[in-house]
Coordinates of C-alpha atoms in Angstrom, one line a residue:
M123 CA 14.3 51.9 38.1
K124 CA 15.2 53.4 34.7
A125 CA 12.2 54.7 32.9
H126 CA 11.6 53.7 29.4
T127 CA 11.6 56.2 26.8
P128 CA 9.2 56.0 23.9
D129 CA 12.1 55.0 21.6
S130 CA 13.5 52.5 24.3
R131 CA 10.2 50.9 24.7
A132 CA 9.7 50.6 20.7
S133 CA 13.0 49.2 20.1
A134 CA 12.1 45.8 21.7
P135 CA 9.4 44.9 19.3
R136 CA 11.7 46.0 16.6
A137 CA 14.6 43.8 18.0
A138 CA 12.6 40.8 18.1
D139 CA 11.3 41.2 14.7
A140 CA 14.8 41.7 13.6
R141 CA 15.7 38.6 15.3
T142 CA 12.9 36.4 13.9
A143 CA 13.5 37.7 10.4
L144 CA 17.1 36.5 10.7
L145 CA 16.0 33.1 11.8
G146 CA 13.5 32.8 9.2
A147 CA 16.0 33.6 6.2
A148 CA 18.9 31.8 7.6
T149 CA 16.6 28.8 7.8
R150 CA 15.4 29.0 4.1
L151 CA 19.0 29.5 3.1
F152 CA 20.8 27.0 5.2
A153 CA 18.5 24.3 4.3
E154 CA 18.5 25.6 0.2
H155 CA 22.4 25.8 0.3
G156 CA 23.7 24.3 3.1
Y157 CA 25.9 25.9 6.0
A158 CA 29.3 26.2 4.1
A159 CA 27.7 28.2 0.9
T160 CA 25.5 30.5 2.7
P161 CA 27.2 33.9 3.2
T162 CA 26.1 36.1 6.2
R163 CA 25.6 38.8 3.6
A164 CA 23.1 36.9 1.8
I165 CA 20.8 36.0 5.0
C166 CA 21.0 39.6 6.2
A167 CA 19.8 40.7 2.9
A168 CA 17.0 38.2 2.8
A169 CA 16.1 39.5 6.3
G170 CA 16.2 42.9 5.4
A171 CA 19.0 43.4 8.3
N172 CA 22.0 45.0 9.0
V173 CA 25.3 43.2 8.0
A174 CA 26.2 43.4 11.5
A175 CA 22.9 42.1 12.6
I176 CA 24.1 38.6 13.2
H177 CA 27.1 39.6 15.3
Y178 CA 24.5 41.7 17.6
Y179 CA 22.0 38.8 18.2
F180 CA 24.0 35.6 17.7
G181 CA 27.7 36.3 18.3
D182 CA 28.5 34.7 14.9
K183 CA 27.6 32.7 11.8
A184 CA 27.8 29.2 13.7
G185 CA 25.9 31.0 16.5
L186 CA 23.0 31.8 14.0
Y187 CA 23.2 28.3 12.8
R188 CA 23.0 26.7 16.2
E189 CA 20.1 28.9 17.1
V190 CA 18.6 27.8 13.7
L191 CA 18.8 24.0 14.3
L192 CA 17.8 24.2 17.9
T193 CA 14.6 26.2 17.6
P194 CA 12.5 23.4 16.6
L195 CA 14.3 20.8 18.5
R196 CA 13.5 22.9 21.7
E197 CA 9.6 23.5 20.8
M198 CA 9.5 19.6 20.1
T199 CA 11.5 18.3 23.4
A200 CA 9.3 20.8 25.7
Q201 CA 6.4 18.7 24.4
F202 CA 7.8 15.7 25.7
G203 CA 7.2 16.6 29.4
R204 CA 8.2 14.0 32.4
F205 CA 7.5 10.5 29.7
D206 CA 10.1 9.0 32.1
D207 CA 8.3 9.8 35.2
P208 CA 8.7 6.2 36.5
A209 CA 4.9 6.7 38.0
L210 CA 3.8 6.2 34.2
P211 CA 2.5 3.1 32.4
F212 CA 4.8 2.3 29.8
G213 CA 1.9 3.1 27.2
A214 CA 1.2 6.5 28.7
A215 CA 5.0 7.0 28.8
M216 CA 5.3 6.2 25.1
R217 CA 2.5 8.4 24.0
M218 CA 3.5 11.6 25.6
L219 CA 7.2 11.1 23.6
L220 CA 5.6 10.1 20.3
A221 CA 2.9 12.4 20.1
P222 CA 5.1 15.4 18.8
F223 CA 6.6 13.3 15.9
V224 CA 3.0 12.7 14.6
A225 CA 1.0 15.8 15.2
P226 CA 0.4 17.7 12.3
A227 CA 1.8 21.3 11.6
L228 CA -0.4 24.2 12.7
P229 CA -2.1 26.5 9.9
G230 CA 0.8 28.8 8.7
E231 CA 3.8 26.8 9.7
A232 CA 4.0 24.0 7.1
Q233 CA 6.6 25.6 5.5
A234 CA 8.8 26.4 8.3
E235 CA 8.5 22.8 9.5
A236 CA 9.5 21.6 6.0
L237 CA 12.5 24.0 5.9
A238 CA 13.5 22.6 9.4
M239 CA 13.0 19.1 8.0
R240 CA 15.0 19.7 5.1
L241 CA 17.9 21.2 7.0
H242 CA 17.9 18.3 9.4
L243 CA 18.0 15.7 6.8
R244 CA 21.1 17.7 4.9
E245 CA 22.8 17.2 8.4
M246 CA 22.2 13.7 8.3
L247 CA 24.1 13.6 5.1
E248 CA 26.8 16.5 5.9
P249 CA 26.9 16.7 9.8
T250 CA 28.8 19.9 11.0
P251 CA 30.5 20.2 14.2
V252 CA 27.5 22.5 15.5
F253 CA 24.8 19.6 15.0
R254 CA 27.2 17.1 16.5
E255 CA 27.2 19.6 19.8
I256 CA 23.7 19.6 19.5
V257 CA 23.2 15.9 19.5
A258 CA 25.1 15.7 22.6
T259 CA 23.6 18.4 24.3
T260 CA 19.7 18.1 23.5
I261 CA 19.0 14.7 21.5
A262 CA 21.4 12.3 23.6
P263 CA 19.6 13.2 27.1
V264 CA 16.1 12.4 25.9
H265 CA 17.6 9.2 24.0
G266 CA 19.3 8.5 27.5
A267 CA 15.7 9.0 29.3
L268 CA 14.1 6.5 27.0
T269 CA 16.8 3.8 27.1
A270 CA 16.6 4.4 31.0
L271 CA 12.7 3.8 30.9
L272 CA 13.2 0.7 28.5
A273 CA 15.9 -1.0 30.8
R274 CA 13.6 -0.3 33.8
H275 CA 10.8 -2.3 32.1
C276 CA 12.9 -4.9 31.0
G277 CA 14.5 -5.6 34.6
L278 CA 17.5 -4.2 33.7
R279 CA 19.7 -1.6 36.0
A280 CA 21.3 -0.3 32.9
A281 CA 20.7 0.0 29.3
D282 CA 22.8 -2.4 27.0
D283 CA 23.0 -2.2 23.2
E284 CA 20.1 -4.2 22.4
I285 CA 18.1 -1.5 24.7
H286 CA 19.5 1.3 22.7
Q287 CA 18.5 -0.9 19.3
L288 CA 15.0 -0.9 20.7
A289 CA 14.9 2.6 21.3
F290 CA 16.0 3.2 17.9
A291 CA 13.2 1.2 16.6
M292 CA 10.6 3.1 18.5
V293 CA 11.5 6.4 17.8
A294 CA 12.2 5.5 14.1
M295 CA 8.6 4.5 13.5
A296 CA 7.3 8.0 14.7
N297 CA 9.9 10.0 13.4
D298 CA 9.2 8.7 9.9
Y299 CA 5.8 10.5 10.2
C300 CA 7.8 13.4 11.0
M301 CA 10.5 13.7 8.3
S302 CA 8.9 11.2 5.3
R303 CA 5.0 13.0 5.6
E304 CA 5.1 14.1 1.8
F305 CA 6.3 10.8 0.8
M306 CA 3.5 8.7 2.7
R307 CA 1.0 11.2 0.8
L308 CA 2.0 10.0 -2.1
L309 CA 2.1 6.4 -1.4
A310 CA -0.8 6.4 1.1
P311 CA -2.7 9.3 1.4
G312 CA -5.4 8.3 3.0
V313 CA -3.5 7.2 6.3
L314 CA -2.6 10.9 6.8
D315 CA -5.8 12.7 5.4
R316 CA -8.4 10.4 7.1
P317 CA -10.5 12.0 10.1
N318 CA -8.5 11.9 13.6
A319 CA -5.5 10.7 11.6
A320 CA -3.0 12.1 14.2
Q321 CA -4.6 10.3 17.0
R322 CA -5.4 6.9 15.4
I323 CA -1.7 6.9 14.3
L324 CA -0.3 7.7 17.6
D325 CA -2.7 4.8 19.1
R326 CA -1.1 2.1 16.6
L327 CA 2.3 3.5 17.2
V328 CA 2.0 3.1 21.0
G329 CA 0.5 -0.3 20.2
Y330 CA 3.5 -1.3 18.4
C331 CA 5.9 0.1 21.3
E332 CA 4.0 -2.2 23.6
A333 CA 4.4 -5.3 21.3
L334 CA 8.1 -4.5 21.0
L335 CA 8.8 -4.0 24.6
A336 CA 6.8 -7.3 25.3
A337 CA 8.7 -9.1 22.5
E338 CA 12.1 -8.0 24.2
V339 CA 10.9 -9.0 27.7
A340 CA 10.0 -12.6 26.4
R341 CA 13.3 -12.8 24.2
R342 CA 15.1 -12.0 27.2
G343 CA 13.3 -14.4 29.4
A344 CA 13.8 -17.2 27.3
Q345 CA 17.6 -16.4 27.0
R346 CA 17.7 -16.7 30.7
G347 CA 15.7 -19.9 30.6
R348 CA 18.2 -21.5 28.5
G349 CA 21.1 -20.4 30.2
N350 CA 19.7 -22.0 33.2
R351 CA 19.0 -25.4 31.5
S352 CA 22.6 -25.4 30.1
R353 CA 24.4 -24.6 33.1
P354 CA 26.5 -27.3 33.7
Q355 CA 26.3 -29.1 37.1
T356 CA 28.7 -28.8 39.6
Y357 CA 30.9 -31.9 40.8
S358 CA 29.3 -32.6 43.9
A359 CA 25.6 -32.4 42.0
V360 CA 27.1 -35.1 39.8
N361 CA 28.7 -37.2 41.8
K362 CA 26.1 -37.6 44.7
P363 CA 24.3 -40.5 43.2
A364 CA 27.3 -42.6 42.3
A365 CA 28.4 -41.7 46.2
R366 CA 25.1 -43.2 47.1
S367 CA 25.4 -46.0 45.1
R368 CA 28.9 -46.9 46.8
R369 CA 27.8 -46.5 50.3
G370 CA 24.7 -48.6 49.7
S371 CA 27.5 -51.4 48.3
E372 CA 29.6 -51.1 51.3
A373 CA 26.6 -51.5 53.4
Q374 CA 25.7 -54.5 51.7
V375 CA 29.2 -56.0 51.9
A376 CA 29.3 -55.3 55.6
K377 CA 26.3 -57.3 56.3

């Protein structure tokens, strides 16, 4: 086994610090100026890193941007756990999924969270190829797990477009507490600043999701009921009474 010299042991923390500094500087500059308008030299200068550091740690500018976008998403998706476990009641599953959206930022992380939100809002307006790739590899699997869960609770073998719409509605309610927190404070500060705010918000959101699911199940049941009532009768079903009537008449004539 290769022995570590004092210099090699010290290089690991320095490398981690340099990588973290690059991610922090890149997050701020990308959020402020966008991907295309942010030169790599500016990122390295803000991070106090060598101009070759981006290539060393991330391969290129796109690799750095990918990591900037992925870091908060990885942290959030790790908190979802196995929310789609079939053994979980629906309310417990949605609680696991929605909790990370409404959890307040930890002390010292509010600025980093705000920058990440700003960057993702920029991507909503000007999506880059990197973001499209991340949607396909990181966000789409979570959405797929949610739609499969909803389809199962609606008695369906697979999700249809209306199940996708239901999933969008449920996640949007929680995502608003993540993306629009400061806007909410301007409109109704008591909602976010009251005691146990996150828990109380989560309880209501889970209740809303249960109500939406119940409404969807009822709507589909009503549609099936209308379909059964409006189904045309077969020829034999329609003509059985007439056939019985003719046989009765024939029997009367024979007598």
